[in-house]
PDB file of C-alpha atoms and ligand atoms in Angstrom:
ATOM      1  CA  MET A 188      -0.580-110.464  36.038  1.00 74.00           C
ATOM      2  CA  THR A 189      -0.501-110.186  32.239  1.00 88.00           C
ATOM      3  CA  ASN A 190       0.300-106.758  30.912  1.00 96.00           C
ATOM      4  CA  PRO A 191      -2.867-105.439  29.183  1.00 98.00           C
ATOM      5  CA  ILE A 192      -0.804-103.306  26.784  1.00 98.00           C
ATOM      6  CA  LEU A 193       2.372-104.529  25.135  1.00 98.00           C
ATOM      7  CA  SER A 194       4.874-102.171  23.603  1.00 98.00           C
ATOM      8  CA  GLU A 195       7.510-103.407  21.162  1.00 98.00           C
ATOM      9  CA  ASP A 196      10.462-101.390  19.933  1.00 98.00           C
ATOM     10  CA  CYS A 197      10.629-101.851  16.143  1.00 98.00           C
ATOM     11  CA  GLY A 198      13.548 -99.499  15.469  1.00 98.00           C
ATOM     12  CA  LYS A 199      12.182 -96.193  14.231  1.00 98.00           C
ATOM     13  CA  TRP A 200       8.616 -97.083  15.241  1.00 98.00           C
ATOM     14  CA  THR A 201       6.736 -98.732  18.085  1.00 98.00           C
ATOM     15  CA  LYS A 202       4.158-101.485  17.981  1.00 98.00           C
ATOM     16  CA  VAL A 203       1.486-101.190  20.674  1.00 99.00           C
ATOM     17  CA  THR A 204      -0.671-104.265  21.251  1.00 98.00           C
ATOM     18  CA  LEU A 205      -3.986-104.388  23.130  1.00 98.00           C
ATOM     19  CA  ASN A 206      -3.530-107.523  25.187  1.00 98.00           C
ATOM     20  CA  ARG A 207      -6.571-109.026  26.924  1.00 98.00           C
ATOM     21  CA  PRO A 208      -7.261-111.642  24.230  1.00 98.00           C
ATOM     22  CA  GLU A 209      -9.558-113.791  26.415  1.00 97.00           C
ATOM     23  CA  LYS A 210     -11.923-110.768  26.643  1.00 98.00           C
ATOM     24  CA  LEU A 211     -11.450-109.669  23.035  1.00 98.00           C
ATOM     25  CA  ASN A 212      -9.128-106.898  24.298  1.00 98.00           C
ATOM     26  CA  CYS A 213     -12.028-104.920  25.779  1.00 98.00           C
ATOM     27  CA  PHE A 214     -11.038-101.867  27.806  1.00 97.00           C
ATOM     28  CA  ASN A 215     -10.880-101.514  31.541  1.00 95.00           C
ATOM     29  CA  ALA A 216      -9.579 -98.485  33.415  1.00 95.00           C
ATOM     30  CA  ASP A 217      -6.063 -99.904  33.984  1.00 96.00           C
ATOM     31  CA  MET A 218      -5.683-100.775  30.340  1.00 98.00           C
ATOM     32  CA  LEU A 219      -6.719 -97.287  29.222  1.00 98.00           C
ATOM     33  CA  ARG A 220      -4.384 -95.624  31.729  1.00 98.00           C
ATOM     34  CA  LEU A 221      -1.493 -97.720  30.456  1.00 98.00           C
ATOM     35  CA  LEU A 222      -2.374 -97.125  26.802  1.00 98.00           C
ATOM     36  CA  TYR A 223      -2.354 -93.362  27.351  1.00 98.00           C
ATOM     37  CA  LYS A 224       0.947 -93.546  29.257  1.00 98.00           C
ATOM     38  CA  ILE A 225       2.653 -95.588  26.530  1.00 98.00           C
ATOM     39  CA  LEU A 226       1.395 -93.380  23.681  1.00 98.00           C
ATOM     40  CA  PHE A 227       2.487 -90.284  25.586  1.00 98.00           C
ATOM     41  CA  GLU A 228       5.948 -91.743  26.219  1.00 98.00           C
ATOM     42  CA  ILE A 229       6.305 -92.548  22.526  1.00 98.00           C
ATOM     43  CA  SER A 230       5.347 -88.964  21.671  1.00 96.00           C
ATOM     44  CA  GLU A 231       8.277 -87.771  23.825  1.00 96.00           C
ATOM     45  CA  SER A 232      10.724 -90.241  22.266  1.00 97.00           C
ATOM     46  CA  ASP A 233      12.578 -90.223  18.946  1.00 97.00           C
ATOM     47  CA  LYS A 234      10.129 -92.731  17.393  1.00 98.00           C
ATOM     48  CA  ARG A 235       8.632 -91.689  14.067  1.00 98.00           C
ATOM     49  CA  ALA A 236       5.456 -93.801  13.791  1.00 98.00           C
ATOM     50  CA  ILE A 237       3.126 -95.970  15.867  1.00 98.00           C
ATOM     51  CA  LEU A 238       1.243 -99.168  15.062  1.00 99.00           C
ATOM     52  CA  ILE A 239      -1.729-100.182  17.218  1.00 99.00           C
ATOM     53  CA  THR A 240      -3.110-103.703  16.948  1.00 99.00           C
ATOM     54  CA  GLY A 241      -4.819-106.369  19.047  1.00 98.00           C
ATOM     55  CA  ASN A 242      -3.667-109.734  20.355  1.00 98.00           C
ATOM     56  CA  GLY A 243      -5.696-112.814  19.445  1.00 98.00           C
ATOM     57  CA  ARG A 244      -8.812-112.926  17.301  1.00 98.00           C
ATOM     58  CA  ALA A 245     -10.094-109.397  18.067  1.00 98.00           C
ATOM     59  CA  PHE A 246      -8.843-105.847  17.796  1.00 99.00           C
ATOM     60  CA  CYS A 247     -10.970-104.541  20.682  1.00 99.00           C
ATOM     61  CA  ALA A 248     -14.566-105.129  21.852  1.00 98.00           C
ATOM     62  CA  GLY A 249     -14.945-101.674  23.437  1.00 98.00           C
ATOM     63  CA  GLN A 250     -15.646-101.005  27.085  1.00 97.00           C
ATOM     64  CA  ASP A 251     -15.524-104.020  29.435  1.00 97.00           C
ATOM     65  CA  LEU A 252     -19.235-104.591  30.045  1.00 97.00           C
ATOM     66  CA  SER A 253     -18.616-107.119  32.819  1.00 96.00           C
ATOM     67  CA  GLU A 254     -17.580-104.158  34.993  1.00 91.00           C
ATOM     68  CA  ARG A 255     -21.124-102.735  34.752  1.00 94.00           C
ATOM     69  CA  ASP A 256     -23.759-103.928  37.219  1.00 94.00           C
ATOM     70  CA  PRO A 257     -27.230-102.321  37.174  1.00 96.00           C
ATOM     71  CA  ASN A 258     -27.970-103.989  40.552  1.00 96.00           C
ATOM     72  CA  THR A 259     -25.606-101.835  42.608  1.00 95.00           C
ATOM     73  CA  LYS A 260     -26.288 -98.580  44.397  1.00 94.00           C
ATOM     74  CA  ASN A 261     -23.661 -96.890  42.181  1.00 92.00           C
ATOM     75  CA  TRP A 262     -25.902 -97.332  39.137  1.00 97.00           C
ATOM     76  CA  PRO A 263     -25.931 -95.535  36.732  1.00 97.00           C
ATOM     77  CA  PRO A 264     -22.178 -95.054  36.273  1.00 96.00           C
ATOM     78  CA  ASP A 265     -20.825 -91.564  35.597  1.00 96.00           C
ATOM     79  CA  LEU A 266     -20.008 -92.273  31.955  1.00 97.00           C
ATOM     80  CA  ARG A 267     -19.007 -88.661  31.376  1.00 98.00           C
ATOM     81  CA  LYS A 268     -16.228 -88.983  33.956  1.00 97.00           C
ATOM     82  CA  ILE A 269     -15.279 -92.459  32.728  1.00 97.00           C
ATOM     83  CA  LEU A 270     -14.922 -91.172  29.148  1.00 98.00           C
ATOM     84  CA  ASP A 271     -13.109 -87.977  30.152  1.00 98.00           C
ATOM     85  CA  GLN A 272     -10.605 -89.968  32.191  1.00 97.00           C
ATOM     86  CA  GLY A 273     -10.351 -92.994  29.936  1.00 97.00           C
ATOM     87  CA  VAL A 274     -10.698 -93.317  26.189  1.00 98.00           C
ATOM     88  CA  ASN A 275     -11.210 -89.640  25.248  1.00 98.00           C
ATOM     89  CA  PRO A 276      -7.696 -88.419  26.160  1.00 98.00           C
ATOM     90  CA  ILE A 277      -6.345 -91.359  24.139  1.00 98.00           C
ATOM     91  CA  VAL A 278      -8.233 -90.679  20.909  1.00 98.00           C
ATOM     92  CA  LYS A 279      -7.400 -86.976  21.266  1.00 98.00           C
ATOM     93  CA  LEU A 280      -3.712 -87.773  21.755  1.00 98.00           C
ATOM     94  CA  ILE A 281      -3.716 -90.040  18.683  1.00 98.00           C
ATOM     95  CA  THR A 282      -5.055 -87.209  16.520  1.00 98.00           C
ATOM     96  CA  GLU A 283      -2.465 -84.786  17.922  1.00 97.00           C
ATOM     97  CA  LEU A 284       0.670 -86.970  17.969  1.00 98.00           C
ATOM     98  CA  PRO A 285       3.278 -85.446  15.638  1.00 97.00           C
ATOM     99  CA  MET A 286       3.791 -88.713  13.752  1.00 98.00           C
ATOM    100  CA  PRO A 287       1.661 -91.189  11.804  1.00 98.00           C
ATOM    101  CA  VAL A 288      -0.494 -93.519  13.893  1.00 98.00           C
ATOM    102  CA  VAL A 289      -1.713 -96.650  12.081  1.00 99.00           C
ATOM    103  CA  SER A 290      -4.216 -99.184  13.388  1.00 99.00           C
ATOM    104  CA  ALA A 291      -3.977-102.719  12.038  1.00 99.00           C
ATOM    105  CA  VAL A 292      -7.412-104.137  12.821  1.00 99.00           C
ATOM    106  CA  ASN A 293      -6.840-107.865  13.123  1.00 98.00           C
ATOM    107  CA  GLY A 294     -10.412-108.893  14.013  1.00 98.00           C
ATOM    108  CA  VAL A 295     -13.629-107.509  15.424  1.00 99.00           C
ATOM    109  CA  ALA A 296     -13.556-103.854  16.511  1.00 99.00           C
ATOM    110  CA  ALA A 297     -16.686-102.859  18.443  1.00 98.00           C
ATOM    111  CA  GLY A 298     -17.930 -99.754  20.250  1.00 98.00           C
ATOM    112  CA  ALA A 299     -15.122 -97.600  21.596  1.00 98.00           C
ATOM    113  CA  GLY A 300     -12.723-100.231  20.221  1.00 98.00           C
ATOM    114  CA  ALA A 301     -13.853 -99.469  16.669  1.00 98.00           C
ATOM    115  CA  ASN A 302     -13.643 -95.754  17.271  1.00 98.00           C
ATOM    116  CA  LEU A 303     -10.154 -96.010  18.761  1.00 98.00           C
ATOM    117  CA  ALA A 304      -9.018 -97.626  15.499  1.00 98.00           C
ATOM    118  CA  LEU A 305     -10.916 -95.066  13.414  1.00 98.00           C
ATOM    119  CA  ALA A 306      -9.229 -92.185  15.257  1.00 98.00           C
ATOM    120  CA  SER A 307      -5.887 -93.328  13.783  1.00 98.00           C
ATOM    121  CA  ASP A 308      -4.415 -91.591  10.748  1.00 98.00           C
ATOM    122  CA  LEU A 309      -4.489 -94.768   8.668  1.00 98.00           C
ATOM    123  CA  VAL A 310      -6.530 -97.882   9.309  1.00 99.00           C
ATOM    124  CA  ILE A 311      -5.693-101.181   7.661  1.00 99.00           C
ATOM    125  CA  ALA A 312      -7.588-104.365   8.424  1.00 99.00           C
ATOM    126  CA  SER A 313      -7.683-108.105   7.989  1.00 98.00           C
ATOM    127  CA  ASP A 314     -10.384-109.275   5.603  1.00 98.00           C
ATOM    128  CA  LYS A 315     -11.750-111.107   8.667  1.00 98.00           C
ATOM    129  CA  ALA A 316     -12.171-107.865  10.620  1.00 98.00           C
ATOM    130  CA  LYS A 317     -15.473-106.129  11.159  1.00 98.00           C
ATOM    131  CA  PHE A 318     -16.383-102.734  12.538  1.00 99.00           C
ATOM    132  CA  ILE A 319     -19.408-102.514  14.835  1.00 99.00           C
ATOM    133  CA  GLN A 320     -20.983 -99.382  16.272  1.00 98.00           C
ATOM    134  CA  ALA A 321     -22.319-101.557  19.080  1.00 98.00           C
ATOM    135  CA  PHE A 322     -23.497 -98.684  21.271  1.00 98.00           C
ATOM    136  CA  SER A 323     -27.201 -98.697  20.349  1.00 98.00           C
ATOM    137  CA  LYS A 324     -27.442-102.373  21.340  1.00 98.00           C
ATOM    138  CA  ILE A 325     -26.783-101.382  24.965  1.00 98.00           C
ATOM    139  CA  GLY A 326     -28.733 -98.129  24.932  1.00 98.00           C
ATOM    140  CA  LEU A 327     -25.828 -95.767  24.285  1.00 98.00           C
ATOM    141  CA  ALA A 328     -24.900 -93.304  21.555  1.00 98.00           C
ATOM    142  CA  PRO A 329     -21.503 -93.457  19.789  1.00 98.00           C
ATOM    143  CA  ASP A 330     -18.513 -92.193  21.771  1.00 98.00           C
ATOM    144  CA  ALA A 331     -14.688 -92.183  21.628  1.00 98.00           C
ATOM    145  CA  GLY A 332     -14.956 -89.725  18.729  1.00 98.00           C
ATOM    146  CA  GLY A 333     -17.172 -91.919  16.556  1.00 98.00           C
ATOM    147  CA  SER A 334     -19.931 -89.351  16.138  1.00 98.00           C
ATOM    148  CA  TRP A 335     -17.322 -87.035  14.587  1.00 97.00           C
ATOM    149  CA  THR A 336     -15.183 -89.552  12.718  1.00 97.00           C
ATOM    150  CA  LEU A 337     -17.986 -91.528  11.069  1.00 98.00           C
ATOM    151  CA  PRO A 338     -19.957 -88.690   9.414  1.00 97.00           C
ATOM    152  CA  ASN A 339     -16.712 -87.067   8.319  1.00 96.00           C
ATOM    153  CA  LYS A 340     -15.420 -90.260   6.724  1.00 97.00           C
ATOM    154  CA  VAL A 341     -18.523 -91.898   5.287  1.00 98.00           C
ATOM    155  CA  GLY A 342     -21.233 -89.197   5.338  1.00 97.00           C
ATOM    156  CA  LEU A 343     -24.308 -88.843   7.526  1.00 98.00           C
ATOM    157  CA  ALA A 344     -26.496 -91.484   5.855  1.00 98.00           C
ATOM    158  CA  ARG A 345     -24.003 -94.302   6.367  1.00 98.00           C
ATOM    159  CA  ALA A 346     -22.837 -93.018   9.760  1.00 98.00           C
ATOM    160  CA  ILE A 347     -26.362 -92.943  11.164  1.00 98.00           C
ATOM    161  CA  GLY A 348     -27.184 -96.288   9.530  1.00 98.00           C
ATOM    162  CA  LEU A 349     -24.177 -97.913  11.197  1.00 98.00           C
ATOM    163  CA  ALA A 350     -24.963 -96.331  14.561  1.00 98.00           C
ATOM    164  CA  PHE A 351     -28.717 -97.075  14.610  1.00 98.00           C
ATOM    165  CA  SER A 352     -28.374-100.648  13.343  1.00 98.00           C
ATOM    166  CA  GLY A 353     -25.261-101.699  15.276  1.00 98.00           C
ATOM    167  CA  LYS A 354     -24.653-104.028  12.311  1.00 98.00           C
ATOM    168  CA  PRO A 355     -21.118-105.241  11.558  1.00 98.00           C
ATOM    169  CA  LEU A 356     -19.381-103.636   8.580  1.00 98.00           C
ATOM    170  CA  SER A 357     -16.863-105.901   6.875  1.00 98.00           C
ATOM    171  CA  ALA A 358     -13.328-104.638   6.278  1.00 98.00           C
ATOM    172  CA  ARG A 359     -13.832-104.857   2.495  1.00 98.00           C
ATOM    173  CA  LYS A 360     -16.964-102.734   2.653  1.00 98.00           C
ATOM    174  CA  ALA A 361     -15.239-100.329   5.054  1.00 98.00           C
ATOM    175  CA  VAL A 362     -12.604 -99.767   2.332  1.00 98.00           C
ATOM    176  CA  LYS A 363     -15.298 -99.241  -0.307  1.00 98.00           C
ATOM    177  CA  TRP A 364     -17.056 -96.739   1.937  1.00 98.00           C
ATOM    178  CA  GLY A 365     -13.861 -94.789   2.611  1.00 98.00           C
ATOM    179  CA  LEU A 366     -13.909 -95.630   6.315  1.00 98.00           C
ATOM    180  CA  ILE A 367     -10.489 -97.306   6.245  1.00 98.00           C
ATOM    181  CA  TRP A 368      -7.437 -97.319   3.974  1.00 98.00           C
ATOM    182  CA  ARG A 369      -6.897-100.968   2.912  1.00 98.00           C
ATOM    183  CA  SER A 370      -7.865-104.538   3.756  1.00 98.00           C
ATOM    184  CA  TYR A 371      -5.586-107.554   3.338  1.00 98.00           C
ATOM    185  CA  ASP A 372      -5.786-111.328   3.532  1.00 98.00           C
ATOM    186  CA  ASP A 373      -5.690-112.161   7.225  1.00 98.00           C
ATOM    187  CA  ASP A 374      -2.302-113.887   7.025  1.00 98.00           C
ATOM    188  CA  LEU A 375      -0.754-110.874   5.237  1.00 98.00           C
ATOM    189  CA  LEU A 376      -2.017-108.132   7.551  1.00 98.00           C
ATOM    190  CA  MET A 377       0.949-107.914   9.931  1.00 98.00           C
ATOM    191  CA  LEU A 378       3.457-108.209   7.102  1.00 98.00           C
ATOM    192  CA  GLU A 379       1.767-105.340   5.269  1.00 98.00           C
ATOM    193  CA  ALA A 380       1.554-103.360   8.516  1.00 99.00           C
ATOM    194  CA  GLN A 381       5.286-103.776   9.068  1.00 98.00           C
ATOM    195  CA  LYS A 382       6.074-102.658   5.496  1.00 98.00           C
ATOM    196  CA  LEU A 383       3.817 -99.624   5.887  1.00 98.00           C
ATOM    197  CA  LEU A 384       5.298 -98.664   9.244  1.00 99.00           C
ATOM    198  CA  ASP A 385       8.879 -99.071   7.977  1.00 98.00           C
ATOM    199  CA  LYS A 386       8.047 -96.758   5.109  1.00 98.00           C
ATOM    200  CA  LEU A 387       6.278 -94.164   7.252  1.00 98.00           C
ATOM    201  CA  ALA A 388       8.999 -94.203   9.918  1.00 98.00           C
ATOM    202  CA  ASN A 389      11.585 -93.404   7.250  1.00 98.00           C
ATOM    203  CA  GLY A 390       9.457 -90.617   5.819  1.00 98.00           C
ATOM    204  CA  PRO A 391       9.431 -86.858   6.386  1.00 98.00           C
ATOM    205  CA  THR A 392       7.944 -86.992   9.895  1.00 98.00           C
ATOM    206  CA  LEU A 393       7.594 -83.245  10.290  1.00 98.00           C
ATOM    207  CA  ALA A 394       5.713 -83.002   6.975  1.00 98.00           C
ATOM    208  CA  TYR A 395       3.502 -85.923   8.057  1.00 98.00           C
ATOM    209  CA  ALA A 396       2.724 -84.155  11.345  1.00 98.00           C
ATOM    210  CA  LYS A 397       1.811 -80.981   9.447  1.00 98.00           C
ATOM    211  CA  THR A 398      -0.260 -83.003   6.945  1.00 98.00           C
ATOM    212  CA  LYS A 399      -2.192 -84.562   9.806  1.00 97.00           C
ATOM    213  CA  PHE A 400      -2.845 -81.184  11.345  1.00 96.00           C
ATOM    214  CA  LEU A 401      -3.863 -79.603   8.022  1.00 97.00           C
ATOM    215  CA  MET A 402      -6.225 -82.397   7.027  1.00 96.00           C
ATOM    216  CA  ARG A 403      -7.894 -82.747  10.402  1.00 93.00           C
ATOM    217  CA  ASN A 404      -8.188 -78.991  10.754  1.00 91.00           C
ATOM    218  CA  SER A 405      -9.676 -78.553   7.273  1.00 94.00           C
ATOM    219  CA  LEU A 406     -13.000 -79.962   8.421  1.00 85.00           C
ATOM    220  CA  LYS A 407     -13.800 -76.834  10.380  1.00 85.00           C
ATOM    221  CA  GLN A 408     -12.178 -74.241   8.078  1.00 94.00           C
ATOM    222  CA  SER A 409     -13.257 -72.186   5.102  1.00 96.00           C
ATOM    223  CA  PHE A 410     -11.375 -72.759   1.825  1.00 97.00           C
ATOM    224  CA  GLN A 411      -9.633 -69.394   2.169  1.00 97.00           C
ATOM    225  CA  ASP A 412      -8.585 -70.060   5.774  1.00 97.00           C
ATOM    226  CA  GLN A 413      -7.223 -73.418   4.694  1.00 97.00           C
ATOM    227  CA  LEU A 414      -5.184 -71.819   1.889  1.00 97.00           C
ATOM    228  CA  ASN A 415      -3.653 -69.484   4.466  1.00 97.00           C
ATOM    229  CA  LEU A 416      -2.893 -72.353   6.794  1.00 97.00           C
ATOM    230  CA  GLU A 417      -1.314 -74.381   3.972  1.00 98.00           C
ATOM    231  CA  ALA A 418       0.910 -71.435   3.012  1.00 98.00           C
ATOM    232  CA  GLN A 419       2.036 -70.974   6.627  1.00 98.00           C
ATOM    233  CA  THR A 420       2.653 -74.719   6.920  1.00 98.00           C
ATOM    234  CA  GLN A 421       4.795 -74.836   3.776  1.00 98.00           C
ATOM    235  CA  LEU A 422       6.846 -71.934   5.125  1.00 98.00           C
ATOM    236  CA  GLU A 423       7.604 -74.073   8.173  1.00 98.00           C
ATOM    237  CA  CYS A 424       8.196 -77.289   6.178  1.00 98.00           C
ATOM    238  CA  ALA A 425      10.583 -75.412   3.878  1.00 98.00           C
ATOM    239  CA  LYS A 426      12.872 -74.767   6.855  1.00 98.00           C
ATOM    240  CA  SER A 427      13.195 -78.495   7.564  1.00 98.00           C
ATOM    241  CA  LYS A 428      16.259 -80.596   6.735  1.00 98.00           C
ATOM    242  CA  ASP A 429      13.897 -83.025   5.000  1.00 98.00           C
ATOM    243  CA  TYR A 430      12.823 -80.407   2.450  1.00 98.00           C
ATOM    244  CA  THR A 431      16.459 -79.708   1.590  1.00 98.00           C
ATOM    245  CA  GLU A 432      17.065 -83.459   1.399  1.00 98.00           C
ATOM    246  CA  GLY A 433      13.924 -84.086  -0.699  1.00 98.00           C
ATOM    247  CA  ILE A 434      14.883 -81.449  -3.270  1.00 98.00           C
ATOM    248  CA  SER A 435      18.554 -82.527  -3.317  1.00 98.00           C
ATOM    249  CA  ALA A 436      17.567 -86.170  -3.803  1.00 98.00           C
ATOM    250  CA  PHE A 437      15.252 -85.258  -6.673  1.00 98.00           C
ATOM    251  CA  LEU A 438      17.935 -83.183  -8.427  1.00 98.00           C
ATOM    252  CA  GLU A 439      20.566 -85.879  -7.865  1.00 98.00           C
ATOM    253  CA  LYS A 440      18.164 -88.615  -9.099  1.00 98.00           C
ATOM    254  CA  ARG A 441      18.401 -90.696  -5.887  1.00 98.00           C
ATOM    255  CA  SER A 442      16.050 -91.727  -3.076  1.00 98.00           C
ATOM    256  CA  PRO A 443      15.767 -89.234  -0.224  1.00 98.00           C
ATOM    257  CA  ASN A 444      17.166 -90.099   3.190  1.00 98.00           C
ATOM    258  CA  PHE A 445      14.690 -88.301   5.441  1.00 98.00           C
ATOM    259  CA  LYS A 446      15.599 -87.681   9.062  1.00 98.00           C
ATOM    260  CA  GLY A 447      12.159 -86.624  10.211  1.00 98.00           C
ATOM    261  CA  TYR A 448      12.916 -82.966  10.961  1.00 97.00           C
TER     262      TYR A 448
HETATM  263  C1  LIG B 275     -16.677-109.044  26.491  1.00 75.45           C
HETATM  264  C2  LIG B 275     -16.900-107.924  25.715  1.00 75.45           C
HETATM  265  C3  LIG B 275     -17.046-106.686  26.367  1.00 75.45           C
HETATM  266  C4  LIG B 275     -16.789-107.784  28.359  1.00 75.45           C
HETATM  267  C5  LIG B 275     -16.764-109.584  24.378  1.00 75.45           C
HETATM  268  N1  LIG B 275     -16.985-106.648  27.673  1.00 75.45           N
HETATM  269  N2  LIG B 275     -16.637-108.987  27.809  1.00 75.45           N
HETATM  270  C6  LIG B 275     -16.662 -96.649  26.189  1.00 75.45           C
HETATM  271  C7  LIG B 275     -15.914 -96.118  27.247  1.00 75.45           C
HETATM  272  C8  LIG B 275     -16.490 -95.684  28.439  1.00 75.45           C
HETATM  273  C9  LIG B 275     -17.728 -95.676  28.799  1.00 75.45           C
HETATM  274  C10 LIG B 275     -18.858 -96.098  28.124  1.00 75.45           C
HETATM  275  O1  LIG B 275     -18.885 -96.710  26.932  1.00 75.45           O
HETATM  276  C11 LIG B 275     -17.925 -96.899  26.084  1.00 75.45           C
HETATM  277  C12 LIG B 275     -18.466 -97.343  24.850  1.00 75.45           C
HETATM  278  C13 LIG B 275     -18.423 -98.759  24.482  1.00 75.45           C
HETATM  279  O2  LIG B 275     -17.418 -99.292  24.126  1.00 75.45           O
HETATM  280  S1  LIG B 275     -19.934 -99.441  24.488  1.00 75.45           S
HETATM  281  C14 LIG B 275     -19.689-100.859  23.536  1.00 75.45           C
HETATM  282  C15 LIG B 275     -19.167-102.002  24.355  1.00 75.45           C
HETATM  283  N3  LIG B 275     -18.974-103.171  23.523  1.00 75.45           N
HETATM  284  C16 LIG B 275     -19.959-103.928  23.081  1.00 75.45           C
HETATM  285  O3  LIG B 275     -21.141-103.699  23.294  1.00 75.45           O
HETATM  286  C17 LIG B 275     -19.548-105.155  22.346  1.00 75.45           C
HETATM  287  C18 LIG B 275     -19.922-106.388  23.148  1.00 75.45           C
HETATM  288  N4  LIG B 275     -19.426-107.594  22.499  1.00 75.45           N
HETATM  289  C19 LIG B 275     -20.031-108.136  21.439  1.00 75.45           C
HETATM  290  O4  LIG B 275     -21.009-107.658  20.927  1.00 75.45           O
HETATM  291  C20 LIG B 275     -19.418-109.386  20.894  1.00 75.45           C
HETATM  292  O5  LIG B 275     -18.653-109.994  21.897  1.00 75.45           O
HETATM  293  C21 LIG B 275     -18.520-109.140  19.665  1.00 75.45           C
HETATM  294  C22 LIG B 275     -19.425-108.764  18.464  1.00 75.45           C
HETATM  295  C23 LIG B 275     -17.490-108.030  19.918  1.00 75.45           C
HETATM  296  C24 LIG B 275     -17.772-110.437  19.312  1.00 75.45           C
HETATM  297  O6  LIG B 275     -18.692-111.496  19.200  1.00 75.45           O
HETATM  298  P1  LIG B 275     -18.166-113.017  19.171  1.00 75.45           P
HETATM  299  O7  LIG B 275     -17.055-113.116  18.177  1.00 75.45           O
HETATM  300  O8  LIG B 275     -19.353-113.887  18.980  1.00 75.45           O
HETATM  301  O9  LIG B 275     -17.489-113.280  20.618  1.00 75.45           O
HETATM  302  P2  LIG B 275     -18.235-113.490  22.005  1.00 75.45           P
HETATM  303  O10 LIG B 275     -19.413-112.604  22.091  1.00 75.45           O
HETATM  304  O11 LIG B 275     -18.455-114.943  22.230  1.00 75.45           O
HETATM  305  O12 LIG B 275     -17.128-112.931  23.051  1.00 75.45           O
HETATM  306  C25 LIG B 275     -16.017-113.724  23.490  1.00 75.45           C
HETATM  307  C26 LIG B 275     -15.821-113.443  24.955  1.00 75.45           C
HETATM  308  O13 LIG B 275     -15.461-112.056  25.141  1.00 75.45           O
HETATM  309  C27 LIG B 275     -17.103-113.646  25.754  1.00 75.45           C
HETATM  310  O14 LIG B 275     -16.739-114.115  27.014  1.00 75.45           O
HETATM  311  P3  LIG B 275     -16.970-115.679  27.429  1.00 75.45           P
HETATM  312  O15 LIG B 275     -16.520-115.737  28.851  1.00 75.45           O
HETATM  313  O16 LIG B 275     -18.425-115.947  27.236  1.00 75.45           O
HETATM  314  O17 LIG B 275     -16.110-116.451  26.470  1.00 75.45           O
HETATM  315  C28 LIG B 275     -17.651-112.257  25.869  1.00 75.45           C
HETATM  316  O18 LIG B 275     -18.508-112.091  26.956  1.00 75.45           O
HETATM  317  C29 LIG B 275     -16.388-111.441  26.030  1.00 75.45           C
HETATM  318  N5  LIG B 275     -16.597-110.073  25.624  1.00 75.45           N
HETATM  319  N6  LIG B 275     -16.946-108.282  24.397  1.00 75.45           N
HETATM  320  N7  LIG B 275     -17.216-105.539  25.647  1.00 75.45           N
END
């Protein structure tokens, strides 16, 4: 049987590929279990960044709808349980991993597939990619963190517009709207992803982890609370080898050689 998630050691970082291309990499329970396991294992390793992408023409088409059958006695499915045991722990883990997580969206990203990508710290995309909040088309509301991520990134008007309409948003427009970081010509996407990951994986990983925490946390904090948190964070960053190295490199007019701690 083909492995639904591929993991490739790229030196200081790991490439994780969603791998059910014939079904546009849509999720089933096995795939989600494996994705969580691999991300968790990376978090326990010495890797310093993660790239998530999809195999074939899609990034991910969300939940596998062929597993749903309204004509069975088990209908309706317990979607709360399915989410709590499937995609939710994954998007939560991505936001908490102490290293940068980048999604390279190589094609269509729909439903929970779009929101998996959008949970990443940085999202880059092929100019052929599109983001679809497909939920309303099947009578659902956004999940996998989308109802939090979208309004926070693009504001309520656009978030609700995307969710109600279920219309595709092109990668270029997603950049303009501040939903994702960059879009590239399709044939350049993986090259750019590799360059970005090489750079991030040689960066000050501890400072990146703190940055992630600070930024994500800021959304529920007052300005004063955030100032306090920043000050506490800098106290901790200042004890890192990378701070010593960063300052030394600046004074010695050379590039820093960060170790990640
Ligand atoms: C698929 C799927 C798919 C099965 C394409 N399932 N086969 C999350 C977690 C837990 C619980 C509850 O809910 C959720 C939330 C969700 O994720 S709900 C949203 C689920 N996803 C969707 O509603 C998207 C459904 N797919 C589409 O709308 C289209 O396929 C897109 C726009 C993604 C791509 O369109 P096309 O490029 O025209 O490709 P296609 O439609 O021809 O699909 C290619 C094949 O992939 C096709 O199979 P076939 O055997 O006919 O070649 C599709 O049936 C299959 N496929 N998405 N989610």
